[in-house]
CSV table of C-alpha atoms in Angstrom, one decimal:
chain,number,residue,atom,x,y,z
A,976,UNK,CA,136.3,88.9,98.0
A,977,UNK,CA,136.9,90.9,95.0
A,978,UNK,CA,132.9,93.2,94.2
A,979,UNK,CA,132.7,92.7,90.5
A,980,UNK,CA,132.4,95.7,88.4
A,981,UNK,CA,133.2,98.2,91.3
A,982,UNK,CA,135.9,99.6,88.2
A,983,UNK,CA,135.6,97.8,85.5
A,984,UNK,CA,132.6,98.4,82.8
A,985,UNK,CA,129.9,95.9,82.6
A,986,UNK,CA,129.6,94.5,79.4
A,987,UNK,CA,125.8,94.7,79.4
A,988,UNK,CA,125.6,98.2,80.5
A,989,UNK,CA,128.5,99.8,79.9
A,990,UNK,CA,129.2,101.6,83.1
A,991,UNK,CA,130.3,99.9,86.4
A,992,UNK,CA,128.2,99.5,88.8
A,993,UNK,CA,129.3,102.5,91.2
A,994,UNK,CA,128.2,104.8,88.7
A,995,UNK,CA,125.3,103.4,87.8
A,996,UNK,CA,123.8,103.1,91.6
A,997,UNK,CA,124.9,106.9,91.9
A,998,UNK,CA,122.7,107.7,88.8
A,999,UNK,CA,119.9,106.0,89.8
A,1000,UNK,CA,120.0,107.3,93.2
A,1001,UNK,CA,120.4,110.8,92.0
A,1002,UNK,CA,117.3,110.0,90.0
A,1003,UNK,CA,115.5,109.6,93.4
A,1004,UNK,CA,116.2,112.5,95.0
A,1005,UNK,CA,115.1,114.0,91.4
A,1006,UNK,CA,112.0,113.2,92.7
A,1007,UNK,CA,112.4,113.7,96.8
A,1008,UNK,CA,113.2,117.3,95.7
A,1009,UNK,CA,110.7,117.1,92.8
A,1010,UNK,CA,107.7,116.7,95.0
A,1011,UNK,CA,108.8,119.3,97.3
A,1012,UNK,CA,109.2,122.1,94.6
A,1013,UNK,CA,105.6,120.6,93.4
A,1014,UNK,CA,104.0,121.2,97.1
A,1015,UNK,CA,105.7,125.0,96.8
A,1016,UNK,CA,104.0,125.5,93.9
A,1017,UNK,CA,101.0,124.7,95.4
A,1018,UNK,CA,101.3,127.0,98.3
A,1019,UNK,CA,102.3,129.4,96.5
A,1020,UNK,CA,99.6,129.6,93.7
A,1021,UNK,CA,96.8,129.3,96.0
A,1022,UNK,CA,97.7,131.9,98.5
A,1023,UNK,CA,95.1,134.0,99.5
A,1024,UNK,CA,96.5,137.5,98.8
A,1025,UNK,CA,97.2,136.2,95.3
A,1026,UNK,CA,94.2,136.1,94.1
A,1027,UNK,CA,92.5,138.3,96.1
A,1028,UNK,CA,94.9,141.2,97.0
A,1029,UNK,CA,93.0,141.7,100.3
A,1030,UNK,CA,95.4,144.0,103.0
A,1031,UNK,CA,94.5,141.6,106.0
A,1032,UNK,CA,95.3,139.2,104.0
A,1033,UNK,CA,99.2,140.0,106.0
A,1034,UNK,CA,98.2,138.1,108.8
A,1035,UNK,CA,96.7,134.7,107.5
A,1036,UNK,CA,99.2,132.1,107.4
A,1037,UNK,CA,98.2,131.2,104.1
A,1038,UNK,CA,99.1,134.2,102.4
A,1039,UNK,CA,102.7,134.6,100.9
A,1040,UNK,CA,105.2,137.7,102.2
A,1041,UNK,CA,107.8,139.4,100.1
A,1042,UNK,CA,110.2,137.5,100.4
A,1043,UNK,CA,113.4,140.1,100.0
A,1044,UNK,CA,111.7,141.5,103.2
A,1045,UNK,CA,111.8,138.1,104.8
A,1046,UNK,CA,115.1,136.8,104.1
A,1047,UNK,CA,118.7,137.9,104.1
A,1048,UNK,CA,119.7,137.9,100.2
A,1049,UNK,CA,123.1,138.9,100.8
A,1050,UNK,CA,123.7,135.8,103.2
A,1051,UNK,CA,122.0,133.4,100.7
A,1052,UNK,CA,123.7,135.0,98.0
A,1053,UNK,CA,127.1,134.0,100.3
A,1054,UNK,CA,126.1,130.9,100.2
A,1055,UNK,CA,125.9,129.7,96.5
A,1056,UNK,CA,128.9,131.2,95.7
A,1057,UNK,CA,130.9,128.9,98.5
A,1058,UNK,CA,128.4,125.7,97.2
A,1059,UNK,CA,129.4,127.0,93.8
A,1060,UNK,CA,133.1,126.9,94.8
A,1061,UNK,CA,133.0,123.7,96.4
A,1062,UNK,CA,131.4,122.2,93.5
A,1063,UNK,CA,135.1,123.3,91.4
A,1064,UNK,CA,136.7,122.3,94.1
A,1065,UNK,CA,135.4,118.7,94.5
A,1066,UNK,CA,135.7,118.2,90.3
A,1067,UNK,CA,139.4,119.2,90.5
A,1068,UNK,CA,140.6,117.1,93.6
A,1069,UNK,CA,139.1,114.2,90.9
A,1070,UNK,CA,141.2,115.9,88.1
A,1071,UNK,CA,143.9,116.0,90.3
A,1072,UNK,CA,144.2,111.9,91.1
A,1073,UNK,CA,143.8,111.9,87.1
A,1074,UNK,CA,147.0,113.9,87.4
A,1075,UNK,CA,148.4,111.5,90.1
A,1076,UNK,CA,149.0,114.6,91.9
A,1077,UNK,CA,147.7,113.5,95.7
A,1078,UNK,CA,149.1,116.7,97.5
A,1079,UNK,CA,146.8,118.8,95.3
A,1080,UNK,CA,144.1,116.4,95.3
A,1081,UNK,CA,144.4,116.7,99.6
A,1082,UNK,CA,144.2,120.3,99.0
A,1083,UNK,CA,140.9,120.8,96.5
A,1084,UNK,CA,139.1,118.1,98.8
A,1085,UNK,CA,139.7,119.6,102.1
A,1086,UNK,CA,139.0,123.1,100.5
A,1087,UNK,CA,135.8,121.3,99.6
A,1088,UNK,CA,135.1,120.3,102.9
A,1089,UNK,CA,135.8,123.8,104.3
A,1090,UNK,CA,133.3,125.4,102.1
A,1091,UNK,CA,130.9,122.8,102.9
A,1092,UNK,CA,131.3,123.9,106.6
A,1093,UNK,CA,131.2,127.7,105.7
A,1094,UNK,CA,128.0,127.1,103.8
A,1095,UNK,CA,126.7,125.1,107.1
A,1096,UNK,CA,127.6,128.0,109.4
A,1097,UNK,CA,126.1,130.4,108.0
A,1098,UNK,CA,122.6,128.7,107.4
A,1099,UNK,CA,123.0,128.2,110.9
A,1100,UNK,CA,123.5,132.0,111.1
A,1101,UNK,CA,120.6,132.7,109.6
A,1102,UNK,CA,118.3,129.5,111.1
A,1103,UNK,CA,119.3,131.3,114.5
A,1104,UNK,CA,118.1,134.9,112.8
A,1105,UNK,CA,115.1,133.4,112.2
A,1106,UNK,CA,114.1,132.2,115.1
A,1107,UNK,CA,115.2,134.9,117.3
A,1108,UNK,CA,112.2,136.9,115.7
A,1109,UNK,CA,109.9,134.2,116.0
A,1110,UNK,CA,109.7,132.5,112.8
A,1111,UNK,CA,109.1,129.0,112.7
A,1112,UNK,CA,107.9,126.3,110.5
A,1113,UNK,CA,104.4,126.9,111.9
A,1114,UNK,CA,104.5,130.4,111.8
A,1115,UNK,CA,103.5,130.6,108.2
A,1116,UNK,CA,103.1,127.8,104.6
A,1117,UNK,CA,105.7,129.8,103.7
A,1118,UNK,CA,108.6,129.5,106.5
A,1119,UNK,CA,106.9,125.6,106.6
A,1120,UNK,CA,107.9,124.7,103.3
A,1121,UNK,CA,111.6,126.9,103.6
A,1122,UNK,CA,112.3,125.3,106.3
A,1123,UNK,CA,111.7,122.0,104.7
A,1124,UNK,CA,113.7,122.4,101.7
A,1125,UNK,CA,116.5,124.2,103.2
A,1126,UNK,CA,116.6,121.6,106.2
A,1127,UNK,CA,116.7,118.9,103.7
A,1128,UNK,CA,118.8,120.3,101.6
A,1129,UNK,CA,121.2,121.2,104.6
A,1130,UNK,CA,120.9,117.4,105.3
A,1131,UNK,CA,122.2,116.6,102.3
A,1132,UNK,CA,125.3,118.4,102.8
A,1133,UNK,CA,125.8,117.5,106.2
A,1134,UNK,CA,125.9,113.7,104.3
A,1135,UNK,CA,128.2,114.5,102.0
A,1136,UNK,CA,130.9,116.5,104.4
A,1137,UNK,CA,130.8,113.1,106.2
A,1138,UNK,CA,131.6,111.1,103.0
A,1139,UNK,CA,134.2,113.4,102.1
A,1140,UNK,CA,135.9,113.8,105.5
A,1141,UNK,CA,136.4,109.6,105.4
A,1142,UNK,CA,138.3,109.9,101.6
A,1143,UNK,CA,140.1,112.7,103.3
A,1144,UNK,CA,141.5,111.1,105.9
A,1145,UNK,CA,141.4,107.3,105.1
A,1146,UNK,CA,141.3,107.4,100.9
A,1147,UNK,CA,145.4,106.9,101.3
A,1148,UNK,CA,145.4,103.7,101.7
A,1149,UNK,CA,143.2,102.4,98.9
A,1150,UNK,CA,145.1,105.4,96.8
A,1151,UNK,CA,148.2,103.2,97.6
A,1152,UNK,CA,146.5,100.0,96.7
A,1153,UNK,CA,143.7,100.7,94.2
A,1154,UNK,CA,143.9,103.9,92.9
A,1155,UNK,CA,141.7,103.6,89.8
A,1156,UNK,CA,138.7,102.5,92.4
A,1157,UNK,CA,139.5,105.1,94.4
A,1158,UNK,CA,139.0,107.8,91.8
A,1159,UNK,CA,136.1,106.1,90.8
A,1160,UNK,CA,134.9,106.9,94.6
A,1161,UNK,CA,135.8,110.1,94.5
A,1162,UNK,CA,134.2,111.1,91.2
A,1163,UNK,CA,131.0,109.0,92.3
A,1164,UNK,CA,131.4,111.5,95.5
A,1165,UNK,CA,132.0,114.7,92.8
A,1166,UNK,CA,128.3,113.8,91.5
A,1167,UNK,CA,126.4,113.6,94.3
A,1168,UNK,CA,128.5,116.9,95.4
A,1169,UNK,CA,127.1,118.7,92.5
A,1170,UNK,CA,123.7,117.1,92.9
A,1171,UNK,CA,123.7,118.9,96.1
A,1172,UNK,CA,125.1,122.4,94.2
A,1173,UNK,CA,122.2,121.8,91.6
A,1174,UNK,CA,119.5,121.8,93.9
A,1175,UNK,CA,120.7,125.1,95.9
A,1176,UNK,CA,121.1,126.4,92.4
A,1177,UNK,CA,117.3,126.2,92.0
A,1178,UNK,CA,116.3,126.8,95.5
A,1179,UNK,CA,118.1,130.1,96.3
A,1180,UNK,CA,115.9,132.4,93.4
A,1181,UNK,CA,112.5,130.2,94.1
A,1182,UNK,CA,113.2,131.2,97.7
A,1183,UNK,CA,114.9,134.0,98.3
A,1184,UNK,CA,114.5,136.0,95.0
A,1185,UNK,CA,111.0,135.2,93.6
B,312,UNK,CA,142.1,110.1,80.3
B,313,UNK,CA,145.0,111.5,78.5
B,314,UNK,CA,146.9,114.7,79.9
B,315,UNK,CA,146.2,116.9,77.3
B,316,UNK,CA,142.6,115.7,78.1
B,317,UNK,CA,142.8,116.5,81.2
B,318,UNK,CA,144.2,119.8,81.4
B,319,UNK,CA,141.2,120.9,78.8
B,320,UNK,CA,138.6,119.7,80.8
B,321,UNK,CA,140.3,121.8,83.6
B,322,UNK,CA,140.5,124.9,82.0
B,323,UNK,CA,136.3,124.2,80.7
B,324,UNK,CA,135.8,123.8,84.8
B,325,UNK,CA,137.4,127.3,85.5
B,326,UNK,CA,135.4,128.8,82.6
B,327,UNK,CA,132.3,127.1,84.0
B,328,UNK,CA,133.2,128.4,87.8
B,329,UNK,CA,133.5,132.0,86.3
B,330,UNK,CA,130.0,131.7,84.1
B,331,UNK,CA,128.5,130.3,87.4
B,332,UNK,CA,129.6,133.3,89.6
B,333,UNK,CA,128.5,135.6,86.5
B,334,UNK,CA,125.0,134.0,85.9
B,335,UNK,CA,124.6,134.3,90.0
B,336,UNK,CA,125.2,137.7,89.8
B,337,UNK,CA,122.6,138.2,86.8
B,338,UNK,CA,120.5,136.3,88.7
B,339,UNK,CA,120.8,138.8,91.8
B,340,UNK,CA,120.0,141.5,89.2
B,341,UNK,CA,117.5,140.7,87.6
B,342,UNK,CA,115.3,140.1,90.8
B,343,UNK,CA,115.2,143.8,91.5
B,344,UNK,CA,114.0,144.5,88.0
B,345,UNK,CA,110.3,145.3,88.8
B,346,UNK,CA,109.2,143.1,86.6
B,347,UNK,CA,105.1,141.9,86.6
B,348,UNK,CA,105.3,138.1,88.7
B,349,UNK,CA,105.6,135.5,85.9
B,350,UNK,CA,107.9,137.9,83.9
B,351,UNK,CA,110.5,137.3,87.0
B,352,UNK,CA,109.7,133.8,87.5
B,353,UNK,CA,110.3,132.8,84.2
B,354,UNK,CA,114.1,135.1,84.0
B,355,UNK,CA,114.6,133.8,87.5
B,356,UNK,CA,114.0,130.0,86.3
B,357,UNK,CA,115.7,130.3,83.1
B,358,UNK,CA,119.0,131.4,84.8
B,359,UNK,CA,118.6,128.7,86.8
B,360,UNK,CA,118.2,126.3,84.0
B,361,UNK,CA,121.3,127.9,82.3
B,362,UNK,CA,123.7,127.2,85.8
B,363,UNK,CA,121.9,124.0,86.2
B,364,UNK,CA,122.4,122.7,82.7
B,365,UNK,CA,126.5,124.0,83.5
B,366,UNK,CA,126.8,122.1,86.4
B,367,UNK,CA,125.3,118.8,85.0
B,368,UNK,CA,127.7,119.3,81.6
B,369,UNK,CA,130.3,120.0,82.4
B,370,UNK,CA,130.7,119.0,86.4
B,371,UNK,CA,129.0,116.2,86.1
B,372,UNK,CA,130.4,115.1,82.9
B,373,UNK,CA,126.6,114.5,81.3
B,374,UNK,CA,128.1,115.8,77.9
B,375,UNK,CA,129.8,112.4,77.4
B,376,UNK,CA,127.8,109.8,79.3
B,377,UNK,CA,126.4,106.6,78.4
B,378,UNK,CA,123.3,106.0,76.7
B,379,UNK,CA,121.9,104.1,79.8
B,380,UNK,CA,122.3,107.0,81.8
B,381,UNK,CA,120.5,109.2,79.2
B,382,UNK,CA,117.4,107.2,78.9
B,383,UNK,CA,117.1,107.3,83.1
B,384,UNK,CA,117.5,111.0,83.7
B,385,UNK,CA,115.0,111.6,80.6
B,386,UNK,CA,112.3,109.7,82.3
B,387,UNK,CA,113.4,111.1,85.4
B,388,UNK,CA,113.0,114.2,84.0
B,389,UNK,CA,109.3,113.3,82.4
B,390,UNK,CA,108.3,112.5,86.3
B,391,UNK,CA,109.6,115.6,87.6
B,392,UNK,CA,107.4,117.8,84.9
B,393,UNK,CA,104.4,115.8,85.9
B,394,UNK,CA,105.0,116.0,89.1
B,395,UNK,CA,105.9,119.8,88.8
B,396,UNK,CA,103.1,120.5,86.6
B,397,UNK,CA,100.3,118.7,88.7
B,398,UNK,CA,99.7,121.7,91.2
B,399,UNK,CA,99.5,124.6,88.5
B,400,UNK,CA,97.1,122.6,86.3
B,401,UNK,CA,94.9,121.7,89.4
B,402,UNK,CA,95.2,125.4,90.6
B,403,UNK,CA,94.2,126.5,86.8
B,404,UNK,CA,91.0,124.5,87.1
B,405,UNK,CA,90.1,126.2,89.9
B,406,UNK,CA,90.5,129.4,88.9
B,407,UNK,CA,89.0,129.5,85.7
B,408,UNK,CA,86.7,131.7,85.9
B,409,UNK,CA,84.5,130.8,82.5
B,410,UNK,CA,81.3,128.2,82.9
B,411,UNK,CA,82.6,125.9,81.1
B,412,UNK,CA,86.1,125.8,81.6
B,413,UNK,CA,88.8,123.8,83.2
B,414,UNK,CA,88.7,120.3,82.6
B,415,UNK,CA,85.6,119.3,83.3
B,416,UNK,CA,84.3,121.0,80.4
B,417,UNK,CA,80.7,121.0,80.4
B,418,UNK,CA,80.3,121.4,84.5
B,419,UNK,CA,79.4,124.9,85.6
B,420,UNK,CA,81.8,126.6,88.1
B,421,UNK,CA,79.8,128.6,91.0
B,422,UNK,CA,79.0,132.4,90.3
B,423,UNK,CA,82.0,134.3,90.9
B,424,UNK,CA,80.0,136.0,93.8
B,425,UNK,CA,79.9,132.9,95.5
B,426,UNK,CA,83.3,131.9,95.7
B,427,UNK,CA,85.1,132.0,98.7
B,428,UNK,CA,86.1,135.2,100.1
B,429,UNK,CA,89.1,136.2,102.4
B,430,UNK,CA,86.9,135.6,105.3
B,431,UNK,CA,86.0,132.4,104.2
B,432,UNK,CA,89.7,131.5,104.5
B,433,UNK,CA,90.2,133.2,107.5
B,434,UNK,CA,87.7,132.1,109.3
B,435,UNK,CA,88.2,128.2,107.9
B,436,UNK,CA,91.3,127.8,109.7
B,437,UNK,CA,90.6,126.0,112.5
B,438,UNK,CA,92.5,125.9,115.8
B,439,UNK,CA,95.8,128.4,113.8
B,440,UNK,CA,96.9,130.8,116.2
């Protein structure tokens, strides 16, 4: 059976319907993400030492730290330039079926995969950092809500590496077949991959900078 | 898309790559600028913005999308605020400190000798190690 629209532009709405569901569900996680930079805000407006700049203040759980003494910059900062990377990488192995060039688009998708990987091991690096000295989610509001974004966030692109690794190794087929649905895959792929780029894009100064 | 398309929209997601590792680096930067707090929130955020807005341009190709997609993200983007925005306004109702301020104008806010202290948080915290 032949999904209607998978390629071809609705008359009505003048997209087809891949990139349409992709939208909308970007929208969503607008608003996943949204109400978790909403609860930081909270946290982080009503910490004790804020308002009150009281020394003891260091060991409620409440309070904020300085966060440059808390968390490895120089990793994070490691970090966005490989999701930043991967992001180039994932829009040119779509510019590359555009091309009909499938060696290189093989080569800018697997290079996104490997960044994807690089970004994962080395939040695993500093997870394990972490907790080697004891900080936890319920050490502190603030490793609570770090570790929830970040986690989530590392979700994300554990999701996506899985979507890409099946085009990478079974999208031949359907390139043979139906290539114009299977760059429409691959860019609906592309936006969720920069989705995920955005959001670590606002994540790494709120928490690692700010 | 036509080559010649193509290859131009290539060369705008190299630029963009470039202004991306540029902007990061700014970003980096300014963060050790001792700056008062909301001065470096606001530089902080507005680089941000600037990367952000890059990715969804040009990566994402929002600077030629459909209408329908337009009028989605904008009311996505009205949610987010609210949502975004619901914590600091709450937190400035507490905090103003004049009688009759916040949004309940009209209702007097405790003397700001009996608001709570740092032992008042500390020792509200129930069973926290």
């Amino acid at each position: 059976m032949q999904i209607p629209y998978a390629v071809t532009e609705r008359p009505d709405t003048g997209l087809n319907n891949a990139k349409l569901g992709i939208w909308l569900f970007l929208a969503s996680e607008v608003m996943l993400f949204g109400a978790l930079f909403s609860s930081y805000i909270f946290l982080r407006v009503s910490a004790p030492e804020w308002e009150m700049g009281v020394p003891e203040a260091a060991q409620n759980p409440a309070v904020w730290p300085l966060q440059f003494q808390k968390l490895k910059v120089a990793l994070a900062c490691l970090n966005t330039v490989f999701l930043i990377f991967s992001s180039v990488t994932m829009v040119m192995a779509w510019a590359e079926l555009k091309r009909n060039n499938w060696a290189k688009h093989k080569l800018y998708l697997g290079l996104t995969i490997g960044l994807a990987l690089a970004f994962m091991v080395i939040k695993a690096i500093e997870y394990g950092g972490k907790f080697s000295h004891g900080d936890f989610p319920s050490t502190s509001n603030f490793y609570a809500i770090y570790y929830t974004m970040t986690g989530l966030h590392g979700l994300h692109i554990v999701g996506g590496v899985a979507v890409l690794a099946y085009l990478f190794f079974f999208g031949k087929k359907m390139w043979n077949t139906e290539p114009e649905r299977f760059a429409g895959r691959i860019e609906i792929t592309g936006l969720y991959w920069h989705f995920v780029d955005l959001v670590w894009i606002f994540l790494f100064p709120v928490l690692y900078l700010l | 898309m036509a080559g010649h398309d193509i290859n131009k929209e290539i060369r705008a997601y190299w630029l963009v790559f470039g202004a991306l590792l540029v902007f990061t680096g700014l970003t980096v930067g300014v963060s050790y600028i001792p700056f008062v707090i909301s001065m470096s929130l606001i530089v902080g955020l507005a680089v941000a913005l600037c990367k952000g807005t890059m990715v969804a341009l040009i990566f994402m190709h929002l600077k030629a999308e459909k209408r329908l997609i337009y009028w989605s993200l904008f009311f996505t983007v009205i949610f987010f605020f609210a949502c975004i925005l619901l914590p600091i306004l709450t937190e400035m109702d507490q905090l103003d400190e004049s009688p009759n301020g916040g949004f309940y104008h009209g209702t007097a806010l405790p003397d700001p000798e009996d608001r709570p202290s740092f032992t008042h948080y500390t020792e509200n915290r129930g069973g926290d190690h």
